[in-house]
Coordinates of C-alpha atoms in Angstrom, one line a residue:
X1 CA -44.0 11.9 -42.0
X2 CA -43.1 8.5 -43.8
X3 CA -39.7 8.2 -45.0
X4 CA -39.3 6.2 -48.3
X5 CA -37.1 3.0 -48.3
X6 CA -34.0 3.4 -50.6
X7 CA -31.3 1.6 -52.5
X8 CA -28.2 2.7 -54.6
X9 CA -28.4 3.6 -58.0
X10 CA -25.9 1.3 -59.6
X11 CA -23.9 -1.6 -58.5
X12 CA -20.2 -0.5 -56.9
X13 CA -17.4 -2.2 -56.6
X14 CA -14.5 -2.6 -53.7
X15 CA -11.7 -4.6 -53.9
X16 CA -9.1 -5.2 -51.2
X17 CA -8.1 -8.2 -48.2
X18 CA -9.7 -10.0 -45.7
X19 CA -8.2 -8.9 -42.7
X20 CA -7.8 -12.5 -40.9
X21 CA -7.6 -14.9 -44.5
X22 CA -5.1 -12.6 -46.3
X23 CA -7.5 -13.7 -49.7
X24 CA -7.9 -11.2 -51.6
X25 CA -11.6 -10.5 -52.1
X26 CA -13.6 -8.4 -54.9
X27 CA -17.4 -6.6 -53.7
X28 CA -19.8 -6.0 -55.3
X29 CA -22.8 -3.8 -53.9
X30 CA -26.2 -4.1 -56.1
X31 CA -29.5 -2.6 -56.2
X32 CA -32.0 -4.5 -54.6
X33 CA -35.8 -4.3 -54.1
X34 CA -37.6 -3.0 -51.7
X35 CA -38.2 -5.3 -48.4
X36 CA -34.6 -7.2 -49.7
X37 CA -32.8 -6.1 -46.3
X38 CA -29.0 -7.0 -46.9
X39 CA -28.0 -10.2 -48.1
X40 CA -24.4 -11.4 -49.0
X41 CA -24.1 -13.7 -52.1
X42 CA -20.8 -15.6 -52.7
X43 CA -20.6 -16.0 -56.3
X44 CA -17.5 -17.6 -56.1
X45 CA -19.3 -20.9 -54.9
X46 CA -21.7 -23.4 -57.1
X47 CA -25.4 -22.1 -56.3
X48 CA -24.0 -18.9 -55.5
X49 CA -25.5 -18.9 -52.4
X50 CA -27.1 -15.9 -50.5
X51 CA -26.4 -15.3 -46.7
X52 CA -29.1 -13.4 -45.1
X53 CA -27.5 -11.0 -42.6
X54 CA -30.0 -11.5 -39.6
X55 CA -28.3 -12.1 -36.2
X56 CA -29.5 -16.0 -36.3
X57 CA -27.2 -16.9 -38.9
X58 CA -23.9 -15.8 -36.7
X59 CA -22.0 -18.5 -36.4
X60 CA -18.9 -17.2 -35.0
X61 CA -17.6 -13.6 -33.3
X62 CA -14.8 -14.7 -32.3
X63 CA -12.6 -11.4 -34.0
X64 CA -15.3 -10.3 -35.8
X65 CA -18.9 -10.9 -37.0
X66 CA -19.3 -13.8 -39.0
X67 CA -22.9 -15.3 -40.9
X68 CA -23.5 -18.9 -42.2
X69 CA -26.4 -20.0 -43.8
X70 CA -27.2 -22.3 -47.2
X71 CA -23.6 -23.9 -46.8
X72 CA -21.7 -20.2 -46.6
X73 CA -20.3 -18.1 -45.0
X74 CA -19.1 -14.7 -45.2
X75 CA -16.8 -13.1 -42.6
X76 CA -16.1 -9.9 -40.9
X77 CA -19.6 -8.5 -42.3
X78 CA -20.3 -5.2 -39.1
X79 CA -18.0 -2.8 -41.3
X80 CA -20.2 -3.2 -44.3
X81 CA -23.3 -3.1 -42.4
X82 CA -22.1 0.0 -40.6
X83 CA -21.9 1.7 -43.4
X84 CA -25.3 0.8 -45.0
X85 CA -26.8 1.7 -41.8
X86 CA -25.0 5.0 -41.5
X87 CA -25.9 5.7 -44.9
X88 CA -29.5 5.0 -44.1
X89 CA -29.5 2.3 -47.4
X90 CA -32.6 -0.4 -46.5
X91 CA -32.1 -2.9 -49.4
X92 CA -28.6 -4.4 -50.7
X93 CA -27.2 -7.7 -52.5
X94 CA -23.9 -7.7 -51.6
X95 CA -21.7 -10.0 -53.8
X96 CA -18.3 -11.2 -52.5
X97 CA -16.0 -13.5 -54.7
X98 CA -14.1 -15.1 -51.4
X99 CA -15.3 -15.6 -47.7
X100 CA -14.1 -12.5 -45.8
X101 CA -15.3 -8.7 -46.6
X102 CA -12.1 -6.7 -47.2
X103 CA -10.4 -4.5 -44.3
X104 CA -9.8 -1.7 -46.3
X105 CA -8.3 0.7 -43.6
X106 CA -9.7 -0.8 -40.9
X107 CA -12.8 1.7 -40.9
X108 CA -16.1 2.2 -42.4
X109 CA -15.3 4.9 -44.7
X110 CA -14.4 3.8 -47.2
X111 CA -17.1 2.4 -48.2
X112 CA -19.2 4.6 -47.5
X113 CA -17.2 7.2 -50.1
X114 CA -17.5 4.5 -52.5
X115 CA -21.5 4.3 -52.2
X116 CA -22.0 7.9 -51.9
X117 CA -20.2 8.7 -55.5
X118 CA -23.0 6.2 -57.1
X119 CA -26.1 8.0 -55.3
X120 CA -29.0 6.1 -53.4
X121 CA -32.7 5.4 -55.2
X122 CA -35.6 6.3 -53.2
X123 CA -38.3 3.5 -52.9
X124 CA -42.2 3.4 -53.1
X125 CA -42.2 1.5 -50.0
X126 CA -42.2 3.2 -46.6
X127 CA -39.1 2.1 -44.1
X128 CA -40.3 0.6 -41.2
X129 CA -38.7 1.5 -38.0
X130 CA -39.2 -0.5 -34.9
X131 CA -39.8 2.1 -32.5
X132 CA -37.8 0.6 -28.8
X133 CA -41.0 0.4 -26.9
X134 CA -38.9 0.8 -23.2
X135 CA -35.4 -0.5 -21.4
X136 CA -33.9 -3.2 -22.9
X137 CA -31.1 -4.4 -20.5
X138 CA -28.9 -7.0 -21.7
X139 CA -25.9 -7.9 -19.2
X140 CA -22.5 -10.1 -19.1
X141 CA -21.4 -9.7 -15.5
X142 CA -18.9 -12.0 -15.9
X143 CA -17.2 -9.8 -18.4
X144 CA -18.7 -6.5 -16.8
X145 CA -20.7 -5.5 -20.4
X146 CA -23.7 -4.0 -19.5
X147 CA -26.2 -2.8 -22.5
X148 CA -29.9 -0.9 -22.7
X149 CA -31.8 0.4 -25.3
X150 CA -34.0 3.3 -24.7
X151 CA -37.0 4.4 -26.3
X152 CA -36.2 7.7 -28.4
X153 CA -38.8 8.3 -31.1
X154 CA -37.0 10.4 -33.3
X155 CA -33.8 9.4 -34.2
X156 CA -31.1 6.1 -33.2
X157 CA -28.8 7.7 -31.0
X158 CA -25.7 6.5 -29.6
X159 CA -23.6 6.0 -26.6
X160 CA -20.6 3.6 -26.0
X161 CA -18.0 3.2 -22.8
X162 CA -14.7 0.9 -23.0
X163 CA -12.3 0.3 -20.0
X164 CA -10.2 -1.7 -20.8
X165 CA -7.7 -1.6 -17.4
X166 CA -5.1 -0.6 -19.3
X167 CA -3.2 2.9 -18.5
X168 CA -2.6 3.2 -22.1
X169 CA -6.1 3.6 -23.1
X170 CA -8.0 4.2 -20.1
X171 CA -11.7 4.7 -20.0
X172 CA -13.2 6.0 -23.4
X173 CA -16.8 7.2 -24.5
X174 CA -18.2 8.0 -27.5
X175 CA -21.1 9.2 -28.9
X176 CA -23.5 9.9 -31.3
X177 CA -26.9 12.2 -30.8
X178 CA -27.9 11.0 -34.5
X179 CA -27.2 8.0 -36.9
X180 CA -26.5 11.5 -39.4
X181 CA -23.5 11.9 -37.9
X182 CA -22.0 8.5 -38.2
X183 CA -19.9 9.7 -41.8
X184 CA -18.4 12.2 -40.0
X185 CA -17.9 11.1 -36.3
X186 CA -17.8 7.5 -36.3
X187 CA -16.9 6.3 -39.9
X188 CA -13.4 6.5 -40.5
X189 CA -12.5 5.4 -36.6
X190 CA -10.1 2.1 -37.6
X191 CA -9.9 -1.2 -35.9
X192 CA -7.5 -1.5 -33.1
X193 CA -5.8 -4.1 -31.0
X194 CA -3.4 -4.7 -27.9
X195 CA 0.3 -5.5 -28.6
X196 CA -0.5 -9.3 -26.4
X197 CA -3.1 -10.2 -29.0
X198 CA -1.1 -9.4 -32.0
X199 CA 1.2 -11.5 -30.8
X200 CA -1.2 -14.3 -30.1
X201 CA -3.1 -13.6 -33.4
X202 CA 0.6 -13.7 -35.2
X203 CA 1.3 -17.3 -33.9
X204 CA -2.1 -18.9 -34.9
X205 CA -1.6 -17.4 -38.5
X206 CA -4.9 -15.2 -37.6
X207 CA -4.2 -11.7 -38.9
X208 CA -2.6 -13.1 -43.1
X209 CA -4.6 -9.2 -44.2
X210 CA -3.4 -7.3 -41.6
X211 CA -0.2 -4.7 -42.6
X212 CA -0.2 -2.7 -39.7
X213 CA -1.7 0.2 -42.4
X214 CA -5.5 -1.2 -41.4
X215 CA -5.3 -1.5 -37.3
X216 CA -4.5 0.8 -34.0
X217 CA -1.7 -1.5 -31.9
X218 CA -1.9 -0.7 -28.4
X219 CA 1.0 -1.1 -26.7
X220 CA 0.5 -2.7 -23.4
X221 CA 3.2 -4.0 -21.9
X222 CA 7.2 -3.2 -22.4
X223 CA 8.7 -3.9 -25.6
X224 CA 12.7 -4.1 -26.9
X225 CA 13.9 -3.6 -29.9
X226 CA 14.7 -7.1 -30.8
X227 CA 11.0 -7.6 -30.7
X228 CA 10.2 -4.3 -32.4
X229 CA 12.4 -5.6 -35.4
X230 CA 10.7 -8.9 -35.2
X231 CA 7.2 -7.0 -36.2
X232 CA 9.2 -4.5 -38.3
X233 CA 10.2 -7.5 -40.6
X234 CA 6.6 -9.3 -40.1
X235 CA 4.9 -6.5 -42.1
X236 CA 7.7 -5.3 -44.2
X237 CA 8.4 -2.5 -42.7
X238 CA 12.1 -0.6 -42.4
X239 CA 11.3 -0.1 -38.3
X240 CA 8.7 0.5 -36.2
X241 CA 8.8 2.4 -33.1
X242 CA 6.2 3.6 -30.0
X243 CA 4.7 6.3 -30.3
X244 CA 4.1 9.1 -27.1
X245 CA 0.2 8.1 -27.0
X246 CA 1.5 4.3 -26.3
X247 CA 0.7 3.1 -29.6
X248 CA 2.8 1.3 -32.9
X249 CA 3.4 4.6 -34.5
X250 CA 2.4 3.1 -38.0
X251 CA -0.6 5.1 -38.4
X252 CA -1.8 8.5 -36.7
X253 CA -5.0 8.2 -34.5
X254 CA -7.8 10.0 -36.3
X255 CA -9.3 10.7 -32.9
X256 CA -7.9 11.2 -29.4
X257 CA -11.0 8.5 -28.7
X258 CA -10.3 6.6 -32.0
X259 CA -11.2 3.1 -30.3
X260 CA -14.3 3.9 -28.8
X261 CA -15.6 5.3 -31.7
X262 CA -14.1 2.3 -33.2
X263 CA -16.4 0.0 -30.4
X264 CA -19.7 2.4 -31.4
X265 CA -18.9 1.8 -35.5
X266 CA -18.8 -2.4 -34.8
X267 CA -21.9 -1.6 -32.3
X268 CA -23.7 -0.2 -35.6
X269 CA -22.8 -3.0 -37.7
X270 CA -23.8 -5.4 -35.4
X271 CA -27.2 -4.6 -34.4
X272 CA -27.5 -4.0 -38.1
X273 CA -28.3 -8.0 -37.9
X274 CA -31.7 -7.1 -36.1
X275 CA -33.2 -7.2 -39.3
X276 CA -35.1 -4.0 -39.4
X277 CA -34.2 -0.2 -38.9
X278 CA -34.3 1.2 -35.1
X279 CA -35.4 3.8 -33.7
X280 CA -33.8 4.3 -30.0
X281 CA -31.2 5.3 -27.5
X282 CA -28.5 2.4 -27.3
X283 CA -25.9 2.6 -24.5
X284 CA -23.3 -0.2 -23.7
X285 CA -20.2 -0.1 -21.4
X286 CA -17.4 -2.6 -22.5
X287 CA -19.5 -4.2 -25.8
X288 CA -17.8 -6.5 -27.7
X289 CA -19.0 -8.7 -31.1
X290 CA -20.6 -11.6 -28.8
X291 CA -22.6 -9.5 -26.7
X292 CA -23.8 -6.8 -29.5
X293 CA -25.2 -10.2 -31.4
X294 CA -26.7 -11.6 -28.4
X295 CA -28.4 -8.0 -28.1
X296 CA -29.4 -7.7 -31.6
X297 CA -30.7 -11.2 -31.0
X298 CA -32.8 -9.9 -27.9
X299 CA -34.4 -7.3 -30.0
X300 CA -35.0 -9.1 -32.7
X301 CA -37.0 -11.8 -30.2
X302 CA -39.4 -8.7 -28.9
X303 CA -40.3 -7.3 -31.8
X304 CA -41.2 -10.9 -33.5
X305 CA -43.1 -11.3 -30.3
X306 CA -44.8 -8.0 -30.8
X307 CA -45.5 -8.5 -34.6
X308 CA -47.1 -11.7 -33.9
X309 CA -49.7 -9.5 -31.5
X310 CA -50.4 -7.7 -33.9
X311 CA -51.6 -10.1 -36.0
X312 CA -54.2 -10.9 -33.5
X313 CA -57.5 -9.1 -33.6
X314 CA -58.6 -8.6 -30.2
X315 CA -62.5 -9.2 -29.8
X316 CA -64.9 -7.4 -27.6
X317 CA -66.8 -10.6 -25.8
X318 CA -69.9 -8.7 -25.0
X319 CA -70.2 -7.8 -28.8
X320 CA -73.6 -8.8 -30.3
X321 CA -73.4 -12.7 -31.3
X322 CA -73.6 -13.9 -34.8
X323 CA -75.6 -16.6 -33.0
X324 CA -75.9 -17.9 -29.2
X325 CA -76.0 -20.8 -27.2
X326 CA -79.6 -21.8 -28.4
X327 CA -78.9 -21.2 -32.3
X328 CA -75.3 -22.9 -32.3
X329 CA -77.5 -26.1 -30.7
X330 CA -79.6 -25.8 -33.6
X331 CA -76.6 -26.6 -36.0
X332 CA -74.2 -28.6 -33.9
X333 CA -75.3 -31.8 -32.6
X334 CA -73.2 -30.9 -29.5
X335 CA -75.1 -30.9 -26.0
X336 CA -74.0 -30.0 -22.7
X337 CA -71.5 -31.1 -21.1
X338 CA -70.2 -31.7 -24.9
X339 CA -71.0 -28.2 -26.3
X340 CA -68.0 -26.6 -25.5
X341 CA -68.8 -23.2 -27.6
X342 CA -71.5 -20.5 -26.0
X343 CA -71.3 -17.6 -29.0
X344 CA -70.1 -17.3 -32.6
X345 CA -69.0 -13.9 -32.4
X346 CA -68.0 -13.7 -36.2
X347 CA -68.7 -15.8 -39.0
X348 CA -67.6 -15.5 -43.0
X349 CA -67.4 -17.9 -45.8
X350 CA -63.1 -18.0 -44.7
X351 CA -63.3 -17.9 -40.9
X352 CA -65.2 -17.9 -37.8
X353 CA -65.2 -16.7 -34.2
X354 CA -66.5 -18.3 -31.3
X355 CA -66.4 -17.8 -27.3
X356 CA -65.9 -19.9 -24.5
X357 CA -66.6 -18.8 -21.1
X358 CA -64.8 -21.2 -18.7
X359 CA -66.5 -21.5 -15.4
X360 CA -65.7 -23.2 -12.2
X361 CA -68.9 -25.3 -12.7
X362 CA -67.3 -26.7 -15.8
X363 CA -67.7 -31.2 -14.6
X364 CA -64.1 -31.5 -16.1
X365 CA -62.9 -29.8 -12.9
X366 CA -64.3 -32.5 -11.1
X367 CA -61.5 -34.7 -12.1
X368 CA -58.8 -32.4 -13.5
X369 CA -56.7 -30.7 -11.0
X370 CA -59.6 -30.1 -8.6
X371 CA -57.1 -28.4 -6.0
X372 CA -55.8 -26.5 -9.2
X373 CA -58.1 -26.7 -12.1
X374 CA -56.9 -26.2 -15.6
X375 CA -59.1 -26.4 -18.6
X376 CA -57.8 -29.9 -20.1
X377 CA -55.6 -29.0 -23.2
X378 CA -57.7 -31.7 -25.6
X379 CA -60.9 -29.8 -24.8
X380 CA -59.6 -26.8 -26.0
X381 CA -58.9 -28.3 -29.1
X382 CA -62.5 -29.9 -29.1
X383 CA -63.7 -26.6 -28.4
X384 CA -61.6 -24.9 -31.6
X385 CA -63.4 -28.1 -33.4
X386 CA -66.6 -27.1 -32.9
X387 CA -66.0 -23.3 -34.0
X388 CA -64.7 -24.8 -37.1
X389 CA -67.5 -27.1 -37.4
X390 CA -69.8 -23.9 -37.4
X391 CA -67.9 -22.5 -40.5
X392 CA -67.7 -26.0 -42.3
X393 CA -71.7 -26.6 -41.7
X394 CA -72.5 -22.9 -42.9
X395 CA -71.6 -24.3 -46.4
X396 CA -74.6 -26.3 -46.6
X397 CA -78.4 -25.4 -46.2
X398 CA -79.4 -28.1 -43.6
X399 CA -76.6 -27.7 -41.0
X400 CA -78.7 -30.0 -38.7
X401 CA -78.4 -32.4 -40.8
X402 CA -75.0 -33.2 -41.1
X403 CA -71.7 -34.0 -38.9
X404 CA -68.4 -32.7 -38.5
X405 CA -65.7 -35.4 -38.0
X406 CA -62.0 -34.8 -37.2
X407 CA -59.9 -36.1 -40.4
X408 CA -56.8 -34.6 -38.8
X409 CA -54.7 -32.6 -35.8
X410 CA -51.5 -31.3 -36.6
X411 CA -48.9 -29.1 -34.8
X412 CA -51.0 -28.8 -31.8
X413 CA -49.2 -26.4 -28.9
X414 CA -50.5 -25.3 -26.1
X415 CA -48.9 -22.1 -24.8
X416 CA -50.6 -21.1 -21.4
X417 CA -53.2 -22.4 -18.8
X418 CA -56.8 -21.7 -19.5
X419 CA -58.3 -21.4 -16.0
X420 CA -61.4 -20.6 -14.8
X421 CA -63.0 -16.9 -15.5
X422 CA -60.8 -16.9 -18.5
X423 CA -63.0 -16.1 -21.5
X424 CA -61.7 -18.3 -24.4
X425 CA -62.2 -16.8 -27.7
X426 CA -61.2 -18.9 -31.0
X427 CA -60.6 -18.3 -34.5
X428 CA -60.2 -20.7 -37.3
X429 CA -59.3 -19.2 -40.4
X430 CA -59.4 -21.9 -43.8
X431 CA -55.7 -22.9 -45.3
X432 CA -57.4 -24.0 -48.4
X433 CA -61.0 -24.1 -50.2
X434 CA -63.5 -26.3 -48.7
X435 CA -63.8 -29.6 -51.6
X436 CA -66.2 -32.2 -51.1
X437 CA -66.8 -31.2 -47.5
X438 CA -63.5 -31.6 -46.7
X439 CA -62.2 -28.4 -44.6
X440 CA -58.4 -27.4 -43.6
X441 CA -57.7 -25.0 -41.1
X442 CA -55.7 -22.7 -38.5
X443 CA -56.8 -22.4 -35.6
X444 CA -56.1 -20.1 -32.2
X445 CA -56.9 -19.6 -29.2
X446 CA -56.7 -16.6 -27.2
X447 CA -57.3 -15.4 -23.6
X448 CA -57.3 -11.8 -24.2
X449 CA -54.5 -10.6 -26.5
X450 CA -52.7 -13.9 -25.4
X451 CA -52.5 -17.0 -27.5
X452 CA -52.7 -20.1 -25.6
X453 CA -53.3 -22.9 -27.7
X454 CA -53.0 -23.1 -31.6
X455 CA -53.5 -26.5 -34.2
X456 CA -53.6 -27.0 -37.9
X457 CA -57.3 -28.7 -38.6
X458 CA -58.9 -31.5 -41.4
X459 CA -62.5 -31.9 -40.8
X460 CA -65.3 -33.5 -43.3
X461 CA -68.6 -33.3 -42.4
X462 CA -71.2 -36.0 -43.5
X463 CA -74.7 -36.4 -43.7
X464 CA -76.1 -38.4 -40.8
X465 CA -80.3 -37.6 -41.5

């Protein structure tokens, strides 16, 4: 059964601080159309410029997730996107009046309360799930993170290790079996840190938001009380002490597992930046902003690569012709060796097909790469020329009479070796209306469901009789 894309009924708003700027930052979640995705839009800059959030415009994830694009930048975004994912939302404008989302508690949930009291919209439009197709791996030895994606067609299930050799936290999993369960399993799990990187993120003027109300402190190494004082004072507090579970005991944990849930919840967010809703099994041991992007980024190459296939109409090369080898002679003025086309296997007033079978007994093998031979790259573009040239004469009722001459060849790319036994089939499909004999066209060139060569076309074709 399809499921409906939806929005949110109203626009909400959220106010609070960036966690690392201290700026204090209004949010405003709108409506949006269907096919929108999310996109950020900082209306406090001239242009009010919108930030797609697509895992090509990360710029930095160095303590969080943070997109760039038209001149902006917004900060700290896998919270937010957590929580439109966990809500199951598809389309989102996102206004934000400063450069960092705000940390609220650290979690996801409170925006996802906030949402949920204005109600969701469903869509015409069905959602579109990319469906993980098989393993994905994606590794950092170096930093022992190891990540797959499964295929698991009815749901986006996850799981999510951290070891972080420390004896306060040990090894942690969580889990998920269904992204229905993220509100109540994984939502309100808060941000956490170790004690060492406080420090460090203290004395570079990193953490202005941070009030030790929004954040889990590990405590990973001894600690007096003169230093305990010190942070006490740094985030007005009257003391602070450790807690038995080796932790700053200003907050409780919600769960015993609060930072691996914590580690799923940023996980969400993250792969959020795919672009398009998954459906899978995703497993990662040790993940961390960097590698969840790099991921996303992974994915998000396969199923472009995919799409793109699917765009491409396969043909059958022993289908009946449109015409063959004798009856394309009778319209080009092509001849062997020159005729580089032997069927046109599809022909209407905005695009042809036409087949090449490469041979060993081709003469250009003669010369070219005889020990290895490779169909020469500007023949294949002659070739796509002379299927066009069929489609430009069929405008005119004496195609022997007339010529087809190149005008122009732009973005030219050949993308794999044609070799012999391949069967080349092209198609050239017109950019614009033919005027005054003048064509414009696209044109590929495929070896089965594989495109190896493609070029932009201008051709005119003049009477030579």
């Amino acid at each position: 059964m399809n499921v409906k894309q939806r929005t949110i009924k109203a626009p909400v708003t959220i106010s609070g601080t960036g966690l690392h700027t201290g700026e204090k930052v209004t949010m405003t979640f709108n409506p949006a159309a269907e096919k929108h995705g999310y996109k950020f839009r900082r209306i406090d800059l001239p242009g009010q410029p919108v930030i797609d959030a697509d895992c090509d415009n990360v710029t930095d994830t160095s303590r969080g997730t943070t997109l760039t694009q038209n001149g902006a930048s917004v900060s700290t975004v896998e919270h937010v996107l957590a929580a439109l994912v966990g809500l199951e939302i598809d389309n989102v404008l996102i206004d934000m009046d400063g450069p960092e989302t705000p940390i609220m508690d650290g979690s996801s949930i409170q925006f996802i309360d906030a949402i949920e009291a204005i109600g969701f919209t469903e869509q015409d439009a069905d959602r579109e799930y990319y469906h993980i197709p098989y393993n994905i791996h994606y590794s950092e030895p170096d930093r022992k993170v190891d990540m797959v994606a499964m295929p698991l067609d009815d749901d986006y299930r996850f799981t999510c290790m951290v070891d972080y050799n420390s004896q306060v936290l040990g090894s942690q999993h969580s889990t998920i079996s269904s992204i229905s369960e993220f509100k109540k399993e994984i939502a309100s799990s808060r941000t956490f840190c170790f004690l060492h990187e406080l420090e460090a993120l203290l004395k570079h003027d990193l953490i202005k938001g941070g009030d030790l109300n929004n954040a889990i402190v590990v405590v990973d190494k001894k600690v007096d009380e003169e230093e305990l004082a010190h942070l006490a004072k740094l985030f007005n507090r009257k003391d602070i002490s450790v807690a038995p579970q080796g932790i700053l005991n200003n907050i409780e944990l919600r769960h015993q597992n609060e930072p691996a849930r914590h580690k799923l919840l940023d996980m969400i967010g993250d792969l959020a930046l795919v672009g398009v809703p998954l459906k899978g099994h995703i497993m990662a041991a040790r993940p961390g902003h960097a590698a969840n992007v790099a991921f996303a980024k992974k994915i998000k190459a396969l199923i472009k690569k995919e799409r793109g296939r699917k765009h491409v109409k396969v043909y059958d090369p022993n289908m009946k012709p449109v015409y063959d080898t004798v009856q394309i002679m009778n319209i080009l003025p092509h001849r062997p060796p020159m005729l580089l086309i032997d069927k046109i296997l599809e022909l209407s007033k905005t695009h042809v097909v036409g087949l090449k079978a490469v041979t060993m007994n081709e003469p250009f093998f003669v010369g070219h790469f005889p020990g290895a031979p490779v169909m020469p790259g500007v023949l294949q573009i002659e070739a796509m020329a002379q299927t066009g040239g069929i489609l430009v004469l069929n405008t005119v009722p004496d195609p022997e009479n007339w010529l087809t001459l190149f005008l122009k060849i732009e973005n030219a790319r050949f993308k794999d070796k044609v070799l012999p036994g391949d069967t080349l089939i092209f198609r050239c499909d017109l950019i614009a209306p033919i005027r005054r004999g003048i064509a414009q066209m696209k044109g590929i060139g495929m070896v089965g469901e594989k495109i190896v060569v493609e070029a932009e076309l201008m051709a005119q074709i003049v009477k030579y009789k």
